[in-house]
């Protein structure tokens, strides 16, 4: 019988995500590094948050963290996620996926609305994702784009208030740190 301990779940999800993002030819934006670097960073934020949070389902959250971009960035389907990782994980990854049919300026708020219907671990993955992404922006980003990115991070932090105290304070600090790039 397959064991469902954290290591097993982690290995299964990271291998699945690695194969999918690799097959899609996706790299860490602006680099030639594997996209897996981003997913590992998000997973690490979640592991640390889990050890700093009461009643946190790390087994669930770690799978969602590793798989969070598979629907948005690779040809993975919801059915495939459901079959491989179960219904709860598939629904969570769906909530974290922007609806490509919506106008650009509605995609974020629509996703945040769907995330807010999910368990707090899913909110936490969204915070961890933005914490990870708030790094030195690519040189070609102009100040408008940088400001917009910071503003968006603030919207995420506000919309997901109450998600996870540890990650909320991490994101708040990252937003302040990001000001040096504007
Ligand atoms: Ni991401």
Tab-separated table of C-alpha atoms and ligand atoms in Angstrom:
chain	number	residue	atom	x	y	z
A	1	UNK	CA	0.000	0.000	0.000
A	2	UNK	CA	1.249	3.443	-0.870
A	3	UNK	CA	2.192	5.504	2.129
A	4	UNK	CA	0.949	9.044	2.441
A	5	UNK	CA	3.688	10.476	4.602
A	6	UNK	CA	5.052	13.935	3.849
A	7	UNK	CA	8.171	12.655	2.074
A	8	UNK	CA	6.190	10.435	-0.258
A	9	UNK	CA	3.704	13.167	-1.100
A	10	UNK	CA	6.522	15.657	-1.613
A	11	UNK	CA	8.421	13.329	-3.960
A	12	UNK	CA	5.345	12.491	-5.981
A	13	UNK	CA	4.310	16.119	-6.409
A	14	UNK	CA	7.779	17.521	-7.130
A	15	UNK	CA	8.461	14.868	-9.776
A	16	UNK	CA	5.098	15.454	-11.422
A	17	UNK	CA	5.630	19.232	-11.469
A	18	UNK	CA	9.244	18.940	-12.638
A	19	UNK	CA	8.260	16.781	-15.595
A	20	UNK	CA	5.333	19.009	-16.571
A	21	UNK	CA	7.189	22.321	-16.421
A	22	UNK	CA	10.252	20.812	-18.093
A	23	UNK	CA	8.168	19.356	-20.928
A	24	UNK	CA	6.579	22.784	-21.386
A	25	UNK	CA	10.099	24.215	-21.758
A	26	UNK	CA	9.496	26.593	-18.884
A	27	UNK	CA	12.398	28.179	-17.046
A	28	UNK	CA	12.641	30.561	-14.137
A	29	UNK	CA	11.671	33.896	-15.778
A	30	UNK	CA	14.682	35.829	-16.996
A	31	UNK	CA	17.053	32.874	-16.469
A	32	UNK	CA	17.931	29.489	-17.915
A	33	UNK	CA	17.341	27.792	-14.579
A	34	UNK	CA	14.608	25.168	-14.258
A	35	UNK	CA	11.188	26.452	-13.218
A	36	UNK	CA	11.466	23.992	-10.362
A	37	UNK	CA	13.540	26.619	-8.513
A	38	UNK	CA	10.364	28.708	-8.148
A	39	UNK	CA	8.312	25.719	-7.017
A	40	UNK	CA	10.967	24.678	-4.485
A	41	UNK	CA	11.044	28.200	-3.076
A	42	UNK	CA	7.273	28.243	-2.635
A	43	UNK	CA	7.381	24.780	-1.050
A	44	UNK	CA	10.120	25.895	1.347
A	45	UNK	CA	8.064	28.921	2.438
A	46	UNK	CA	5.154	26.563	3.091
A	47	UNK	CA	7.233	24.076	5.086
A	48	UNK	CA	8.567	26.831	7.332
A	49	UNK	CA	5.116	28.417	7.653
A	50	UNK	CA	3.692	25.009	8.557
A	51	UNK	CA	6.122	24.628	11.425
A	52	UNK	CA	5.105	28.096	12.669
A	53	UNK	CA	1.331	27.595	12.392
A	54	UNK	CA	-1.115	25.630	14.520
A	55	UNK	CA	-3.621	23.401	12.714
A	56	UNK	CA	-1.801	23.598	9.396
A	57	UNK	CA	-2.184	20.647	7.022
A	58	UNK	CA	1.350	20.546	5.652
A	59	UNK	CA	0.723	17.355	3.657
A	60	UNK	CA	-2.040	19.075	1.719
A	61	UNK	CA	-0.304	22.444	1.449
A	62	UNK	CA	2.983	21.047	0.167
A	63	UNK	CA	1.266	19.310	-2.739
A	64	UNK	CA	-0.622	22.474	-3.632
A	65	UNK	CA	2.603	24.501	-3.411
A	66	UNK	CA	4.491	22.207	-5.780
A	67	UNK	CA	1.618	21.907	-8.240
A	68	UNK	CA	0.291	25.482	-8.081
A	69	UNK	CA	1.423	26.508	-11.577
A	70	UNK	CA	0.802	23.243	-13.451
A	71	UNK	CA	-2.630	24.229	-14.763
A	72	UNK	CA	-1.650	27.794	-15.625
A	73	UNK	CA	1.686	27.096	-17.308
A	74	UNK	CA	1.603	23.521	-18.656
A	75	UNK	CA	-0.906	21.344	-20.552
A	76	UNK	CA	-1.852	19.518	-17.312
A	77	UNK	CA	-5.609	19.091	-16.911
A	78	UNK	CA	-7.755	19.282	-13.788
A	79	UNK	CA	-8.827	15.680	-14.374
A	80	UNK	CA	-5.204	14.560	-14.376
A	81	UNK	CA	-4.523	16.399	-11.114
A	82	UNK	CA	-7.642	14.931	-9.563
A	83	UNK	CA	-6.735	11.419	-10.634
A	84	UNK	CA	-3.151	11.707	-9.376
A	85	UNK	CA	-3.520	13.864	-6.253
A	86	UNK	CA	-7.220	13.796	-5.392
A	87	UNK	CA	-10.117	16.187	-5.596
A	88	UNK	CA	-9.080	18.562	-2.815
A	89	UNK	CA	-5.668	19.292	-4.355
A	90	UNK	CA	-7.147	19.662	-7.857
A	91	UNK	CA	-9.728	22.208	-6.677
A	92	UNK	CA	-7.051	24.139	-4.788
A	93	UNK	CA	-4.759	24.355	-7.825
A	94	UNK	CA	-7.745	25.476	-9.909
A	95	UNK	CA	-8.390	28.322	-7.481
A	96	UNK	CA	-4.752	29.405	-7.804
A	97	UNK	CA	-5.020	29.399	-11.607
A	98	UNK	CA	-5.993	32.561	-13.456
A	99	UNK	CA	-9.001	32.243	-15.738
A	100	UNK	CA	-7.567	32.917	-19.188
A	101	UNK	CA	-10.977	33.901	-20.582
A	102	UNK	CA	-11.288	36.959	-18.364
A	103	UNK	CA	-9.960	40.434	-19.207
A	104	UNK	CA	-6.436	40.950	-17.866
A	105	UNK	CA	-7.484	43.382	-15.120
A	106	UNK	CA	-10.050	40.951	-13.686
A	107	UNK	CA	-7.902	37.825	-13.498
A	108	UNK	CA	-6.252	38.537	-10.156
A	109	UNK	CA	-9.386	39.513	-8.247
A	110	UNK	CA	-11.275	36.560	-9.704
A	111	UNK	CA	-8.561	34.151	-8.547
A	112	UNK	CA	-8.413	35.770	-5.091
A	113	UNK	CA	-12.183	35.380	-4.753
A	114	UNK	CA	-11.895	31.665	-5.542
A	115	UNK	CA	-8.883	31.229	-3.224
A	116	UNK	CA	-10.952	32.725	-0.390
A	117	UNK	CA	-13.440	29.849	-0.681
A	118	UNK	CA	-10.598	27.371	-0.082
A	119	UNK	CA	-8.891	26.111	3.100
A	120	UNK	CA	-6.377	28.528	4.670
A	121	UNK	CA	-3.482	26.404	3.356
A	122	UNK	CA	-4.420	27.503	-0.180
A	123	UNK	CA	-4.377	31.164	0.855
A	124	UNK	CA	-0.954	30.459	2.339
A	125	UNK	CA	0.338	29.119	-0.993
A	126	UNK	CA	-0.748	32.332	-2.713
A	127	UNK	CA	1.127	34.395	-0.111
A	128	UNK	CA	4.186	32.140	-0.447
A	129	UNK	CA	4.068	32.492	-4.231
A	130	UNK	CA	4.159	36.284	-4.063
A	131	UNK	CA	6.816	36.313	-1.318
A	132	UNK	CA	8.966	34.198	-3.640
A	133	UNK	CA	8.275	36.429	-6.642
A	134	UNK	CA	9.055	39.708	-4.883
A	135	UNK	CA	12.709	39.615	-5.765
A	136	UNK	CA	14.856	42.045	-7.708
A	137	UNK	CA	12.779	42.790	-10.843
A	138	UNK	CA	14.206	42.143	-14.322
A	139	UNK	CA	16.185	45.132	-15.648
A	140	UNK	CA	13.717	45.689	-18.500
A	141	UNK	CA	10.765	46.336	-16.161
A	142	UNK	CA	9.997	50.060	-16.123
A	143	UNK	CA	8.943	51.903	-12.977
A	144	UNK	CA	5.232	51.664	-13.851
A	145	UNK	CA	5.440	47.886	-14.041
A	146	UNK	CA	7.424	47.694	-10.791
A	147	UNK	CA	4.926	49.907	-8.998
A	148	UNK	CA	2.066	47.829	-10.341
A	149	UNK	CA	3.709	44.646	-9.096
A	150	UNK	CA	4.132	46.103	-5.647
A	151	UNK	CA	0.533	47.351	-5.657
A	152	UNK	CA	-0.680	43.889	-6.678
A	153	UNK	CA	1.252	42.319	-3.785
A	154	UNK	CA	-0.509	44.732	-1.450
A	155	UNK	CA	-3.885	43.696	-2.893
A	156	UNK	CA	-3.027	40.017	-2.293
A	157	UNK	CA	-1.969	40.722	1.286
A	158	UNK	CA	-5.170	42.668	1.980
A	159	UNK	CA	-7.487	40.165	0.279
A	160	UNK	CA	-5.950	37.229	2.140
A	161	UNK	CA	-5.815	38.839	5.565
A	162	UNK	CA	-6.196	36.146	8.213
A	163	UNK	CA	-4.628	33.477	5.997
A	164	UNK	CA	-1.456	32.843	7.922
A	165	UNK	CA	0.149	35.252	10.376
A	166	UNK	CA	3.680	34.048	9.654
A	167	UNK	CA	3.442	34.440	5.872
A	168	UNK	CA	1.496	37.689	6.096
A	169	UNK	CA	4.310	39.283	8.051
A	170	UNK	CA	6.872	37.811	5.615
A	171	UNK	CA	4.991	39.332	2.671
A	172	UNK	CA	4.546	42.700	4.387
A	173	UNK	CA	8.325	42.851	4.942
A	174	UNK	CA	9.026	41.811	1.336
A	175	UNK	CA	6.777	44.589	0.043
A	176	UNK	CA	8.749	47.169	2.020
A	177	UNK	CA	12.016	45.624	0.825
A	178	UNK	CA	10.784	45.845	-2.794
A	179	UNK	CA	10.517	49.619	-2.532
A	180	UNK	CA	14.264	49.861	-3.117
A	181	UNK	CA	13.631	48.761	-6.735
A	182	UNK	CA	11.077	51.472	-7.500
B	1	LIG	NI1	3.977	30.667	-8.941
